[in-house]
């Protein structure tokens, strides 16, 4: 069963499931930054593979985030604030190092199929 836009935005019109509408609905800067960076990556993947399935997955995932952003913008802000606090507390106050590999690469190294 797929989620319907009306489930997320009952008071207003449903959020269109396209890149422009999704990005416009992202009210938290971290979401917009993640969307922009992710879009660059997925478009490079699509160019290399000529498979639009990954773009479709990206759009659906970010549509869900955008619907959540519309429904509870303060909740999205709180999420990033909590994540920042956790990162500050990890490893004795030192930032958690960010890896150079994507989840997809890590899973492939471990032989996990999607």
mmCIF file of C-alpha atoms in Angstrom:
data_model
loop_
_atom_site.group_PDB
_atom_site.id
_atom_site.type_symbol
_atom_site.label_atom_id
_atom_site.label_comp_id
_atom_site.label_asym_id
_atom_site.label_seq_id
_atom_site.Cartn_x
_atom_site.Cartn_y
_atom_site.Cartn_z
ATOM 1 C CA UNK A 1 0.000 0.000 0.000
ATOM 2 C CA UNK A 2 1.474 3.356 -0.945
ATOM 3 C CA UNK A 3 1.027 6.529 1.040
ATOM 4 C CA UNK A 4 -1.330 9.066 -0.420
ATOM 5 C CA UNK A 5 -0.611 12.813 -0.242
ATOM 6 C CA UNK A 6 -3.940 13.459 1.474
ATOM 7 C CA UNK A 7 -2.714 11.489 4.501
ATOM 8 C CA UNK A 8 -0.010 14.099 5.077
ATOM 9 C CA UNK A 9 -1.724 17.368 4.274
ATOM 10 C CA UNK A 10 -5.434 17.077 5.033
ATOM 11 C CA UNK A 11 -5.987 20.847 5.405
ATOM 12 C CA UNK A 12 -4.448 21.868 2.087
ATOM 13 C CA UNK A 13 -3.990 20.540 -1.400
ATOM 14 C CA UNK A 14 -1.927 17.363 -1.691
ATOM 15 C CA UNK A 15 1.790 17.799 -2.290
ATOM 16 C CA UNK A 16 2.676 17.077 -5.896
ATOM 17 C CA UNK A 17 5.235 14.328 -6.310
ATOM 18 C CA UNK A 18 7.780 16.250 -8.378
ATOM 19 C CA UNK A 19 11.212 17.659 -7.599
ATOM 20 C CA UNK A 20 10.205 21.329 -7.643
ATOM 21 C CA UNK A 21 7.209 20.881 -5.309
ATOM 22 C CA UNK A 22 9.177 18.659 -2.965
ATOM 23 C CA UNK A 23 12.093 21.089 -2.637
ATOM 24 C CA UNK A 24 9.733 24.020 -2.123
ATOM 25 C CA UNK A 25 8.051 22.144 0.770
ATOM 26 C CA UNK A 26 11.334 21.561 2.626
ATOM 27 C CA UNK A 27 11.356 24.291 5.284
ATOM 28 C CA UNK A 28 14.431 23.185 7.237
ATOM 29 C CA UNK A 29 17.786 24.208 5.706
ATOM 30 C CA UNK A 30 19.354 20.817 6.500
ATOM 31 C CA UNK A 31 16.584 19.100 4.523
ATOM 32 C CA UNK A 32 17.124 21.393 1.530
ATOM 33 C CA UNK A 33 20.886 20.843 1.692
ATOM 34 C CA UNK A 34 20.395 17.072 1.888
ATOM 35 C CA UNK A 35 17.935 17.148 -0.986
ATOM 36 C CA UNK A 36 20.291 19.186 -3.196
ATOM 37 C CA UNK A 37 23.321 17.005 -2.423
ATOM 38 C CA UNK A 38 21.316 13.804 -2.859
ATOM 39 C CA UNK A 39 19.875 14.993 -6.149
ATOM 40 C CA UNK A 40 23.377 15.608 -7.513
ATOM 41 C CA UNK A 41 24.389 12.069 -6.521
ATOM 42 C CA UNK A 42 21.278 10.386 -7.885
ATOM 43 C CA UNK A 43 21.455 12.261 -11.189
ATOM 44 C CA UNK A 44 25.074 11.131 -11.594
ATOM 45 C CA UNK A 45 23.962 7.548 -10.883
ATOM 46 C CA UNK A 46 21.146 7.830 -13.428
ATOM 47 C CA UNK A 47 23.523 9.220 -16.049
ATOM 48 C CA UNK A 48 25.932 6.329 -15.468
ATOM 49 C CA UNK A 49 23.339 3.551 -15.319
ATOM 50 C CA UNK A 50 20.580 4.979 -17.526
ATOM 51 C CA UNK A 51 18.164 3.539 -14.949
ATOM 52 C CA UNK A 52 15.446 5.919 -13.755
ATOM 53 C CA UNK A 53 14.443 3.602 -10.911
ATOM 54 C CA UNK A 54 16.917 5.251 -8.537
ATOM 55 C CA UNK A 55 15.482 8.693 -9.361
ATOM 56 C CA UNK A 56 11.986 7.385 -8.691
ATOM 57 C CA UNK A 57 13.127 6.073 -5.305
ATOM 58 C CA UNK A 58 14.774 9.422 -4.511
ATOM 59 C CA UNK A 59 11.611 11.339 -5.393
ATOM 60 C CA UNK A 60 9.423 9.061 -3.272
ATOM 61 C CA UNK A 61 11.753 9.237 -0.260
ATOM 62 C CA UNK A 62 12.036 13.023 -0.373
ATOM 63 C CA UNK A 63 8.295 13.362 -1.007
ATOM 64 C CA UNK A 64 7.762 11.578 2.324
ATOM 65 C CA UNK A 65 10.233 13.940 4.025
ATOM 66 C CA UNK A 66 8.487 16.955 2.442
ATOM 67 C CA UNK A 67 5.081 15.701 3.586
ATOM 68 C CA UNK A 68 6.501 15.363 7.104
ATOM 69 C CA UNK A 69 7.935 18.860 6.824
ATOM 70 C CA UNK A 70 4.509 20.235 5.886
ATOM 71 C CA UNK A 71 2.793 18.326 8.679
ATOM 72 C CA UNK A 72 5.330 19.083 11.440
ATOM 73 C CA UNK A 73 7.989 21.677 10.543
ATOM 74 C CA UNK A 74 8.985 22.148 14.183
ATOM 75 C CA UNK A 75 9.412 18.410 14.526
ATOM 76 C CA UNK A 76 11.892 18.481 11.623
ATOM 77 C CA UNK A 77 13.830 21.313 13.307
ATOM 78 C CA UNK A 78 13.831 19.411 16.605
ATOM 79 C CA UNK A 79 15.133 16.308 14.852
ATOM 80 C CA UNK A 80 18.209 18.153 13.607
ATOM 81 C CA UNK A 81 18.778 19.828 16.978
ATOM 82 C CA UNK A 82 18.717 16.435 18.737
ATOM 83 C CA UNK A 83 21.041 14.948 16.119
ATOM 84 C CA UNK A 84 23.498 17.819 16.627
ATOM 85 C CA UNK A 85 23.447 17.278 20.424
ATOM 86 C CA UNK A 86 24.081 13.562 19.995
ATOM 87 C CA UNK A 87 26.961 14.272 17.662
ATOM 88 C CA UNK A 88 28.475 16.727 20.168
ATOM 89 C CA UNK A 89 28.216 14.176 22.980
ATOM 90 C CA UNK A 90 29.669 11.303 20.990
ATOM 91 C CA UNK A 91 33.313 10.438 21.466
ATOM 92 C CA UNK A 92 33.916 12.815 24.362
ATOM 93 C CA UNK A 93 32.575 15.874 22.601
ATOM 94 C CA UNK A 94 34.545 15.306 19.393
ATOM 95 C CA UNK A 95 32.498 15.322 16.198
ATOM 96 C CA UNK A 96 31.662 11.944 14.714
ATOM 97 C CA UNK A 97 33.814 11.491 11.610
ATOM 98 C CA UNK A 98 31.859 11.307 8.403
ATOM 99 C CA UNK A 99 32.762 8.505 6.029
ATOM 100 C CA UNK A 100 33.496 8.887 2.377
ATOM 101 C CA UNK A 101 31.286 5.924 1.475
ATOM 102 C CA UNK A 102 27.549 5.857 0.924
ATOM 103 C CA UNK A 103 25.240 3.345 2.607
ATOM 104 C CA UNK A 104 24.889 1.673 -0.769
ATOM 105 C CA UNK A 105 28.673 1.164 -0.996
ATOM 106 C CA UNK A 106 28.935 -0.128 2.578
ATOM 107 C CA UNK A 107 26.137 -2.621 2.003
ATOM 108 C CA UNK A 108 27.693 -3.766 -1.277
ATOM 109 C CA UNK A 109 31.012 -4.387 0.504
ATOM 110 C CA UNK A 110 29.195 -6.562 3.023
ATOM 111 C CA UNK A 111 27.396 -8.458 0.252
ATOM 112 C CA UNK A 112 23.957 -7.237 1.243
ATOM 113 C CA UNK A 113 21.488 -7.113 -1.648
ATOM 114 C CA UNK A 114 18.762 -4.490 -1.774
#
